[in-house]
């Protein structure tokens, strides 16, 4: 079971358009920065890996200490990056299946926002409805 | 394929893995050498490195090869031991600190651009001190006892010729007590190659005659050299040669040498390229290294070392390799040996039972294989080395198999036994681990960590390196390195656990079984990496742990170099990352190196680069290496520049800012802190910290910062709004915010055409105003230019901003003229402007030419605040609004330049004047001061009820001395606001509205010429100036509910013709909210009994929530109608007021006055106090179509006089209403207009509040009376007739008067029916129904005709029914005469038709069974119009009751 996770949607040109800290762990003071640093650093790996595989869900592509980064890459190269911590060794695999499912649902939700003609590409997703949906999914799938 | 020797790793290995020569010397030798500023080893070292030694070597194979590069490493015996960790650490720290101090100058510069970093060469990116650091780090693990290449190959014993009894000294030197532990504890063979050297200092001897001595020495040296060459001569200097001979006889002829040094007497010898300069950087330049050594000495040393290596060390190693190889081959190679080895190894178990002493001494076969491998490596025979490493690897595999067989438990307990004796040294763990602990525990570990397969780390390491040097089997090499590395780490962890276990055992004294249990538990815990951080292990780390770490580090560094040599930078970076252990300083350096690896990888992994830089910087900070921390963060900024990852950006800038502040570089610190100020996404506490630290740093600098584009608060440039007044002036800010086009359209017909006006004054001023400002805005000296701008606080905490002012520059007109006349000086002028700008920033220098307003505000978290700033120019010239400045929290001054933002150009002033180029939006030509009107409308309510009518006063003022004239005024909504007469001001409201007596009225007739007009012209003699304001009455009428914007513009001309602007306009804007009050509706139905009489039903409903109204009067407008109440009003409505929600209906009689008959007479019906019907007639000439006369019915049993609906302003407003509600001229004649006047309830006089100054008037226009078609008729005849029916039937003559109210000719046919059959009746009713026009007009309620007809027919039916009943089927009367009469009736004309009816019996008869069919005759040329109107119809007769009595 993941104690804490950070979920972020990165649009093209490495612009984060949505961020959420989900999970039950108590927040550290610098958690937000650390998560951003780790996820940002993982982009290198994603860029390498995304073009070499046909899979959309890239499981545990990068890790920093006990934080594991998994990515769901859409065809339009919008990245759904999920960072989990405190996964004991074997549950990464379990998480893989569930995580992919969860991220797929999130994708369908965010598509509605991204396809909105009034949405400016690269701007933040500020919809509170989307936010609650993501958090609900996180509770369900993590 | 890259030659491994050319790579950094190759060079490093060739440098480091070379034979070691142990140097033993007496203090006197050292003393002699120190004269040159060098120790013995230092003196010899440069000469022990051979680039081209060219020695043939033959090792195991028969084929000799030649060795080109060779190196000997010289160490004193005291240095041949593992270096003290603490000292090593301290030294490394110094290295780092020094490196940090060096590039302090760079810290101030701007961070590098990422593109430059990526494209730059590797050498520029990597700090040079890394290599040095890595070397030092590797040296910390030299001379460990488990690897042979640090073991001395040879021993050089040096004795000075001054020593007493040199031979004894030589023997004493090789005293076992002094020798390093390696030799003493048997880890290596104590019988090593020995070489004896006698050093003679030529400066020694008799000091009295040094010159002759030197001479002697030279001679003797030559002799000695010749003697040496002759190998065994007996000449030479007495003592030295004597000793030499003695040595030779003692130690053997080839092992002894004589070295003479310090031949130069004066010590002034300068060496061209000093060989020691490279090694000793830190000596003072005054002392020349080797100053006493002349060329001969040089050559002598060189020869000595050459000989030592080529004739002694290398042959010795060859020899040893051959011997060992033979041994190994004999015991271990070949099938027989392998089998034997298996058995032999198995049998070895017995010997293991003695746990005393190390398992592998120099004589053990495993050690020998190891030595063999290492020696082969050093002599560059890599094939041999590899085969031996492989061989020993096989041993381990065999051992592993054996371990499996022997069982794990026994071995483990054994290990614990060993541990308790051998005091937990990691070297032990590493060494013993080779066979014993290694495999059994690693095997245990493998149960938990399946990834670890193979064992001895060092061996793996060496194998890997060998593979690398051979440049083959890349994968194999990496595999070995990986294994070695991880095993080192495992062993480190293992050491910790064992330490822990052992201490546990000591404390508890538990038995082996118990320990086994604990061990298992410990290993389970060990499987998770977090265990390291426990108290026990921390202690352990301090003692020995880092040594294991060092081994791993060295292995890692080699591995990294290997990977780098193969361009696998990414993997190298991962290894660097794994090297970094607990020690923050080392890991910081390692992480930094890792980051550069990421940068150098292809393609560069910039994200990782940045991240590792940050990690490294963080660790540098932890060890107080702030400069390094800043350096790494600065590099990271280049990665994160322009990113939207806000937390990252904030983190980097905040920390780097803090550190700069720590170093006292406040300017740079502030620059970085500025970046994080607008951190809207951070938590509240973080924002507080950021702001607090920022302000602290600023305070420390002790000066006020001026920051261009300060982020706090955020300025919304799109909100920028400039309000200035040229010829357009505004009475209020609200007026200024109205669209310009609206004003333009309003002013269209009162101002002179804009373009012509401008061209006029521009032509006038063309010489004065430079070309480029022709299109500029104009403002007037002494009048403020206002700028509205929005400040937004992005933080959650409140911020205080003070001294918000505009930055302006005002250059005098004369300057502009110069610059215009001579374009070449334009730039110069710009400089001047710039100076002026800076001067104006100081605040007071330009104070005379313009004045600025200053605002202090405090913006709460997340709030947005609109601030209005003003600049008032005082002199003529060019005013330029440059930007805005403010002070944040009293310490930082923020500047914001409007020009710099391109967004502004689109929005800011486009609406004001589109044709202006946006650059000039904030540039104004200041002209000399002008008169300016200020206007205000007094007592204009913001909210009113519909119908509200009151008098307002317009107040106009002109502050200037110069008069203004030719005032004109235009009002956007004349329906709501109209202009009154000046004399109305004096009259009391509502007295001015009241009906006047005839005489007054005739006197006021002149006012009737004033009709509501588009433009109101003030009397020409009015001019306003100085202190005398002009007041003018206005009338407000709230015509319809809703929000109404009233725009009033007043045009005036300057009295002073010389001014640039000829006229100005004053624009006023008011908003009025009008609520619904009374809902008034009228219903008109023709009176059946009278021609041109109508019944009017008035429905009034109070729609307000709380207001109450007093209905005052109902007036008809025009001369055609007179109106009267049917009933006394008190009877209908005893209450005085109509309260909220209440409704009232009352009936009026409306009588039309036929024009032709009463053209000169006007009727007014007036109720007197007794509510008797009365009439008063007023007469007037009809002077204009809008001239309204009234006819009123008072609805108030009051003492009040009626109001004059025909006077101003009621008539004016009514005219507007008429226009508004739509006029159709055709209906003019049949339409009637009503005005209902009500007033607020009278307030008790007791309360003392005066009467409210307003009334309500509701206007209903065009209420049509022509409900039944164009014709009305009346049957006239006797009501009662006496007749003697016994004589004859009764013939009665009737007269029908028909009036055509339409403007077209009508043909009418009167049909009479003698039977009133029900069917006929109904069809007629239907026809009637259809004849009713269905026009919907406002205020006009549809009359439900059917009901009326039903009522009629009921009456009719009973009547008819009765008569038919009594008279059976015989109809009681018949129409006589023609049954159908046709008549043509012209427009507005009357015709009379005679009618006759025959009655056969007495009774009362209803003579309504007739119908009028009318048909509009089409008028030529009006065909179209007639289509829209109903062209024909049928009207049924009214009941006319005739009573016929039997005459007596």
Coordinates of N, CA, C and O in Angstrom, one line a residue, chain B residues 1182-1237:
Chain B
X1182 N -54.9 76.2 -31.0 CA -54.1 75.1 -31.2 C -52.9 75.6 -32.0 O -53.0 76.0 -33.2
X1183 N -51.7 75.7 -31.3 CA -50.6 76.3 -32.0 C -49.6 75.3 -32.5 O -48.9 75.6 -33.5
X1184 N -49.6 74.2 -32.0 CA -48.7 73.2 -32.5 C -49.2 71.8 -32.2 O -50.1 71.7 -31.3
X1185 N -48.8 70.9 -33.0 CA -49.4 69.5 -32.8 C -49.1 69.0 -31.4 O -49.9 68.3 -30.8
X1186 N -48.0 69.4 -30.8 CA -47.7 68.9 -29.5 C -48.3 69.8 -28.4 O -48.2 69.5 -27.2
X1187 N -49.0 70.8 -28.8 CA -49.6 71.6 -27.8 C -50.7 70.9 -27.2 O -51.7 70.4 -27.8
X1188 N -50.6 70.7 -25.9 CA -51.5 69.8 -25.3 C -52.4 70.6 -24.4 O -52.0 71.5 -23.6
X1189 N -53.6 70.4 -24.5 CA -54.6 70.9 -23.6 C -55.1 69.7 -22.8 O -55.1 68.6 -23.2
X1190 N -55.6 70.0 -21.7 CA -56.0 68.9 -20.9 C -57.4 69.0 -20.4 O -58.1 70.0 -20.5
X1191 N -57.9 67.9 -20.0 CA -59.2 67.7 -19.4 C -59.0 66.8 -18.2 O -58.6 65.6 -18.4
X1192 N -59.4 67.2 -17.1 CA -58.9 66.5 -15.9 C -60.1 66.1 -15.0 O -61.1 66.7 -15.0
X1193 N -59.9 65.0 -14.4 CA -60.9 64.5 -13.4 C -60.1 64.3 -12.1 O -59.2 63.5 -12.1
X1194 N -60.4 65.1 -11.1 CA -59.7 64.9 -9.9 C -60.2 63.7 -9.2 O -61.4 63.4 -9.1
X1195 N -59.3 62.9 -8.7 CA -59.7 61.7 -7.9 C -59.5 61.9 -6.5 O -59.4 61.0 -5.7
X1196 N -59.3 63.1 -6.1 CA -58.9 63.3 -4.7 C -60.0 64.3 -4.1 O -60.1 65.3 -4.6
X1197 N -60.7 63.8 -3.2 CA -61.6 64.7 -2.5 C -60.8 65.7 -1.7 O -60.8 65.7 -0.5
X1198 N -60.0 66.5 -2.4 CA -59.0 67.2 -1.6 C -59.2 68.7 -1.8 O -60.0 69.2 -2.5
X1199 N -58.3 69.3 -1.1 CA -58.3 70.8 -1.2 C -57.3 71.2 -2.3 O -57.0 72.4 -2.5
X1200 N -56.7 70.3 -2.9 CA -55.6 70.6 -3.8 C -56.2 71.1 -5.1 O -57.3 70.7 -5.5
X1201 N -55.4 71.9 -5.7 CA -55.7 72.3 -7.0 C -55.2 71.2 -8.0 O -54.3 70.4 -7.7
X1202 N -55.8 71.2 -9.1 CA -55.4 70.3 -10.1 C -54.1 70.7 -10.7 O -53.8 71.9 -10.8
X1203 N -53.4 69.7 -11.3 CA -52.1 70.1 -11.9 C -52.4 70.3 -13.4 O -53.3 69.7 -14.0
X1204 N -51.6 71.1 -14.0 CA -51.8 71.5 -15.3 C -51.0 70.5 -16.2 O -49.8 70.6 -16.3
X1205 N -51.7 69.7 -16.9 CA -51.1 68.7 -17.7 C -50.6 69.4 -19.0 O -49.8 68.8 -19.8
X1206 N -51.1 70.5 -19.3 CA -50.7 71.1 -20.6 C -49.5 72.0 -20.4 O -49.0 72.5 -21.4
X1207 N -49.0 72.1 -19.2 CA -47.9 73.0 -19.0 C -46.6 72.2 -19.0 O -46.6 71.0 -18.9
X1208 N -45.5 72.9 -19.0 CA -44.2 72.3 -18.8 C -44.1 71.9 -17.4 O -44.6 72.6 -16.5
X1209 N -43.5 70.8 -17.1 CA -42.8 69.8 -17.9 C -43.7 68.6 -18.3 O -43.3 67.8 -19.1
X1210 N -45.0 68.6 -17.7 CA -45.8 67.4 -18.0 C -46.1 67.2 -19.4 O -46.0 66.1 -20.0
X1211 N -46.3 68.4 -20.1 CA -46.6 68.3 -21.5 C -45.4 67.8 -22.3 O -45.6 66.9 -23.2
X1212 N -44.3 68.2 -21.9 CA -43.1 67.8 -22.6 C -42.9 66.3 -22.5 O -42.6 65.6 -23.4
X1213 N -43.0 65.9 -21.2 CA -42.8 64.4 -21.0 C -43.9 63.6 -21.7 O -43.6 62.6 -22.3
X1214 N -45.1 64.2 -21.7 CA -46.2 63.4 -22.4 C -45.9 63.3 -23.9 O -46.1 62.3 -24.5
X1215 N -45.4 64.3 -24.4 CA -45.0 64.3 -25.8 C -44.0 63.2 -26.1 O -44.1 62.4 -27.0
X1216 N -43.0 63.1 -25.2 CA -42.0 62.1 -25.3 C -42.7 60.7 -25.2 O -42.3 59.8 -26.0
X1217 N -43.6 60.6 -24.3 CA -44.3 59.3 -24.1 C -45.1 58.9 -25.4 O -45.1 57.8 -25.8
X1218 N -45.7 59.9 -25.9 CA -46.4 59.7 -27.2 C -45.5 59.1 -28.2 O -45.8 58.2 -28.9
X1219 N -44.4 59.8 -28.4 CA -43.5 59.4 -29.4 C -43.0 58.0 -29.0 O -42.8 57.1 -29.9
X1220 N -42.8 57.8 -27.8 CA -42.2 56.5 -27.4 C -43.2 55.4 -27.6 O -42.9 54.3 -28.0
X1221 N -44.5 55.6 -27.2 CA -45.4 54.6 -27.3 C -46.0 54.4 -28.7 O -46.8 53.5 -28.9
X1222 N -45.5 55.1 -29.6 CA -45.9 54.8 -31.0 C -47.1 55.6 -31.4 O -48.1 55.6 -30.8
X1223 N -47.0 56.2 -32.5 CA -48.1 57.0 -33.1 C -48.5 56.4 -34.4 O -47.7 56.1 -35.3
X1224 N -49.8 56.1 -34.5 CA -50.3 55.8 -35.8 C -51.3 56.9 -36.2 O -52.3 57.0 -35.5
X1225 N -51.0 57.7 -37.1 CA -51.8 58.9 -37.4 C -53.3 58.5 -37.7 O -54.2 59.3 -37.4
X1226 N -53.5 57.4 -38.2 CA -54.9 57.0 -38.5 C -55.8 56.9 -37.3 O -56.9 57.2 -37.3
X1227 N -55.1 56.5 -36.2 CA -55.9 56.3 -35.0 C -56.0 57.6 -34.2 O -56.5 57.6 -33.1
X1228 N -55.3 58.6 -34.7 CA -55.2 59.8 -33.9 C -56.6 60.2 -33.4 O -56.8 60.6 -32.2
X1229 N -57.5 60.2 -34.3 CA -58.9 60.7 -33.9 C -59.5 59.9 -32.9 O -60.3 60.4 -32.0
X1230 N -59.3 58.6 -33.0 CA -60.0 57.7 -32.1 C -59.2 57.4 -30.8 O -59.7 56.7 -29.9
X1231 N -58.0 57.9 -30.8 CA -57.2 57.6 -29.6 C -57.3 58.7 -28.6 O -57.5 59.8 -28.9
X1232 N -57.2 58.2 -27.3 CA -57.2 59.2 -26.3 C -56.0 58.9 -25.4 O -55.6 57.8 -25.2
X1233 N -55.4 60.0 -24.9 CA -54.3 59.9 -24.0 C -54.7 60.3 -22.6 O -55.4 61.2 -22.4
X1234 N -54.2 59.5 -21.7 CA -54.5 59.8 -20.3 C -53.3 60.1 -19.5 O -52.2 59.5 -19.8
X1235 N -53.4 60.9 -18.6 CA -52.3 61.1 -17.6 C -52.9 60.9 -16.2 O -53.8 61.6 -15.8
X1236 N -52.3 60.0 -15.5 CA -52.8 59.7 -14.2 C -51.7 60.3 -13.3 O -50.5 60.0 -13.3
X1237 N -52.1 61.2 -12.4 CA -51.2 61.8 -11.5 C -51.5 61.4 -10.1 O -52.6 61.5 -9.6

